[in-house]
CSV table of C-alpha atoms in Angstrom, one decimal:
chain,number,residue,atom,x,y,z
A,1,MET,CA,-4.0,-4.1,-24.0
A,2,ASP,CA,-5.5,-5.7,-20.9
A,3,ILE,CA,-3.4,-4.9,-17.8
A,4,ASP,CA,-3.5,-7.3,-14.9
A,5,PHE,CA,-3.1,-5.2,-11.7
A,6,GLY,CA,-2.9,-8.3,-9.5
A,7,VAL,CA,-5.7,-9.4,-7.4
A,8,PRO,CA,-5.1,-8.5,-3.7
A,9,ALA,CA,-7.1,-11.3,-2.2
A,10,SER,CA,-5.4,-13.9,-4.4
A,11,ASN,CA,-1.9,-12.5,-3.6
A,12,LEU,CA,-2.7,-12.3,0.1
A,13,LYS,CA,-4.0,-15.9,0.1
A,14,GLN,CA,-0.6,-17.0,-1.2
A,15,PHE,CA,1.1,-14.9,1.6
A,16,GLY,CA,-0.8,-17.0,4.2
A,17,LEU,CA,-1.7,-14.7,7.0
A,18,GLY,CA,-3.5,-15.6,10.2
A,19,SER,CA,-6.5,-13.7,11.4
A,20,THR,CA,-4.9,-12.2,14.5
A,21,LEU,CA,-1.8,-10.5,13.0
A,22,HIS,CA,-0.7,-6.9,12.8
A,23,VAL,CA,0.1,-6.0,9.2
A,24,ALA,CA,1.1,-2.7,7.5
A,25,ASP,CA,0.1,-1.8,3.9
A,26,LEU,CA,3.1,0.5,3.0
A,27,GLY,CA,2.1,3.0,0.4
A,28,ALA,CA,-1.6,2.0,0.8
A,29,GLY,CA,-2.8,4.3,-2.0
A,30,SER,CA,-6.4,3.7,-3.0
A,31,GLY,CA,-6.5,0.8,-0.4
A,32,HIS,CA,-7.0,-2.4,-2.4
A,33,TYR,CA,-4.7,-4.3,-0.1
A,34,THR,CA,-5.9,-2.5,3.1
A,35,ARG,CA,-9.5,-3.4,2.3
A,36,ALA,CA,-8.6,-7.1,1.6
A,37,LEU,CA,-6.4,-7.2,4.7
A,38,SER,CA,-9.1,-5.8,6.9
A,39,GLY,CA,-11.4,-8.6,5.9
A,40,MET,CA,-8.8,-11.3,6.5
A,41,LEU,CA,-7.5,-10.0,9.8
A,42,SER,CA,-10.8,-10.3,11.8
A,43,GLU,CA,-9.0,-10.2,15.1
A,44,GLY,CA,-5.9,-8.4,13.9
A,45,LYS,CA,-5.0,-4.9,12.8
A,46,VAL,CA,-4.1,-3.2,9.6
A,47,TYR,CA,-2.0,-0.1,9.3
A,48,ALA,CA,-2.7,1.8,6.1
A,49,ILE,CA,0.4,4.0,5.7
A,50,GLU,CA,0.4,6.6,2.9
A,51,VAL,CA,2.3,9.9,2.2
A,52,GLN,CA,-0.5,11.5,0.3
A,53,LYS,CA,-2.9,12.9,2.9
A,54,GLU,CA,-5.9,13.3,0.6
A,55,ILE,CA,-5.7,9.7,-0.6
A,56,LEU,CA,-5.4,8.5,3.0
A,57,GLU,CA,-8.5,10.6,4.0
A,58,ARG,CA,-10.5,9.2,1.1
A,59,LEU,CA,-9.5,5.6,2.1
A,60,LYS,CA,-10.4,6.3,5.7
A,61,ASN,CA,-13.8,7.7,4.7
A,62,ASP,CA,-14.5,4.8,2.3
A,63,LEU,CA,-13.6,2.0,4.8
A,64,SER,CA,-15.5,3.7,7.6
A,65,ARG,CA,-18.6,3.7,5.5
A,66,GLU,CA,-18.0,0.0,4.9
A,67,GLY,CA,-17.8,-0.6,8.6
A,68,LYS,CA,-14.1,-1.5,8.7
A,69,THR,CA,-13.0,-0.9,12.3
A,70,ASN,CA,-9.6,-2.7,12.4
A,71,VAL,CA,-7.7,-0.2,10.3
A,72,GLU,CA,-5.4,2.5,11.6
A,73,TYR,CA,-4.6,5.3,9.1
A,74,ILE,CA,-1.1,6.8,9.3
A,75,TRP,CA,0.0,9.8,7.3
A,76,ALA,CA,3.7,9.1,7.0
A,77,ASN,CA,6.8,8.9,4.8
A,78,ILE,CA,7.9,5.3,4.4
A,79,GLU,CA,11.1,6.3,2.8
A,80,LYS,CA,12.8,7.6,6.0
A,81,MET,CA,14.1,5.8,9.1
A,82,GLY,CA,11.3,6.1,11.6
A,83,GLY,CA,9.1,7.5,8.9
A,84,THR,CA,6.3,4.9,9.3
A,85,LYS,CA,5.7,6.2,12.9
A,86,LEU,CA,5.5,2.5,14.1
A,87,ALA,CA,7.4,1.0,17.0
A,88,ASP,CA,10.4,-1.2,16.5
A,89,ASN,CA,9.6,-4.9,16.1
A,90,SER,CA,5.8,-4.2,16.2
A,91,LEU,CA,4.5,-5.9,13.0
A,92,ASP,CA,4.0,-9.5,12.0
A,93,ALA,CA,3.9,-8.7,8.3
A,94,VAL,CA,4.2,-5.9,5.7
A,95,VAL,CA,2.7,-5.6,2.3
A,96,ILE,CA,4.6,-3.6,-0.3
A,97,SER,CA,2.6,-3.6,-3.6
A,98,ASN,CA,3.4,-1.4,-6.7
A,99,VAL,CA,5.5,0.9,-4.5
A,100,PHE,CA,9.0,-0.3,-4.6
A,101,PHE,CA,9.8,1.0,-8.1
A,102,GLN,CA,8.9,4.5,-6.8
A,103,ILE,CA,11.2,4.4,-3.7
A,104,GLU,CA,14.3,6.6,-4.3
A,105,ASP,CA,16.5,5.3,-1.4
A,106,LYS,CA,15.6,1.7,-1.5
A,107,VAL,CA,18.2,0.7,1.2
A,108,THR,CA,16.9,3.1,3.7
A,109,PHE,CA,13.3,1.9,3.0
A,110,ILE,CA,14.4,-1.7,3.5
A,111,LYS,CA,16.0,-0.8,6.8
A,112,GLU,CA,12.8,0.9,7.9
A,113,VAL,CA,10.8,-2.2,7.0
A,114,LYS,CA,13.3,-4.3,8.9
A,115,ARG,CA,13.0,-2.0,12.0
A,116,ILE,CA,9.2,-2.3,12.2
A,117,LEU,CA,9.0,-6.1,11.6
A,118,LYS,CA,9.2,-8.6,14.5
A,119,PRO,CA,11.8,-11.3,14.3
A,120,LYS,CA,10.6,-13.8,11.6
A,121,GLY,CA,8.2,-11.1,10.3
A,122,LYS,CA,7.3,-11.5,6.7
A,123,ILE,CA,7.1,-9.2,3.6
A,124,LEU,CA,4.8,-9.6,0.6
A,125,LEU,CA,6.6,-7.7,-2.1
A,126,ILE,CA,4.8,-7.2,-5.4
A,127,ASP,CA,5.8,-4.9,-8.2
A,128,TRP,CA,5.5,-4.4,-12.0
A,129,SER,CA,7.4,-6.8,-14.2
A,130,GLY,CA,7.7,-4.2,-17.0
A,131,SER,CA,6.4,-0.9,-18.4
A,132,PHE,CA,3.0,-1.5,-20.1
A,133,GLY,CA,2.2,1.4,-22.4
A,134,GLY,CA,2.1,3.9,-19.5
A,135,MET,CA,0.0,1.7,-17.1
A,136,GLY,CA,3.1,0.7,-15.1
A,137,PRO,CA,6.3,2.6,-14.3
A,138,THR,CA,8.5,4.0,-17.0
A,139,SER,CA,10.9,1.4,-18.3
A,140,GLU,CA,13.8,3.1,-16.5
A,141,SER,CA,11.9,2.8,-13.2
A,142,VAL,CA,11.1,-0.9,-13.4
A,143,VAL,CA,12.8,-2.9,-10.6
A,144,THR,CA,13.5,-6.5,-11.7
A,145,GLU,CA,12.5,-9.3,-9.4
A,146,ASP,CA,16.2,-10.4,-9.2
A,147,SER,CA,17.3,-6.9,-8.3
A,148,ALA,CA,14.7,-6.5,-5.6
A,149,ARG,CA,15.5,-9.9,-4.1
A,150,SER,CA,19.2,-9.1,-4.0
A,151,LEU,CA,18.5,-5.7,-2.3
A,152,PHE,CA,16.5,-7.3,0.5
A,153,GLU,CA,18.8,-10.3,0.9
A,154,ASN,CA,21.8,-7.9,1.2
A,155,ASN,CA,20.0,-6.1,4.0
A,156,GLY,CA,19.2,-9.1,6.2
A,157,PHE,CA,16.1,-10.7,4.7
A,158,VAL,CA,15.7,-14.3,3.6
A,159,PHE,CA,13.8,-15.2,0.4
A,160,GLU,CA,11.0,-17.7,1.2
A,161,LYS,CA,9.1,-18.1,-2.0
A,162,ASN,CA,7.7,-16.5,-5.2
A,163,ILE,CA,4.0,-16.0,-5.6
A,164,ASN,CA,1.9,-15.8,-8.8
A,165,ALA,CA,1.1,-12.0,-8.8
A,166,GLY,CA,-0.5,-11.9,-12.2
A,167,ALA,CA,0.6,-11.4,-15.8
A,168,ASN,CA,2.1,-7.9,-15.3
A,169,HIS,CA,3.7,-8.3,-11.9
A,170,TRP,CA,6.2,-10.4,-9.9
A,171,GLY,CA,5.8,-11.3,-6.3
A,172,MET,CA,7.8,-12.8,-3.5
A,173,VAL,CA,7.7,-13.5,0.2
A,174,LEU,CA,10.7,-12.6,2.3
A,175,VAL,CA,11.4,-13.1,6.0
A,176,LYS,CA,13.3,-11.0,8.5
């Protein structure tokens, strides 16, 4: 089975970011979105936020070798209030890709995202549309698009649009 993991550049193009923005990649992992954001935000800044220190160090080393200088690496727990270590109302946008299904306390996570986003700040939310033979989350962990949208809307966000995030994912843009 071919699994489509979503193409960060394509997804970010649909998000529509300017080159001077400050954007966080929450749960940066191996850095596919951090890398793509770094290239797009030529005059902006990317915050790669990850709870697994070893993965964050590897990402930092990789992107340093590639000459990426507009990335700040933050070892942090995105699931706690204040856990991102970012200031209130400090970001223009946030990318949350293939992370939401793993979050245990989704409401606290959403409140933390709301705290760090500027007024009218945007979220690009992408997650698995199903469980694909062990490539995605377990079927019990899958968060449906409707469920995610409701959670964000019930916590003060406004749905802007859906994006085409590939065959195995759903994606949407929400505004604070």
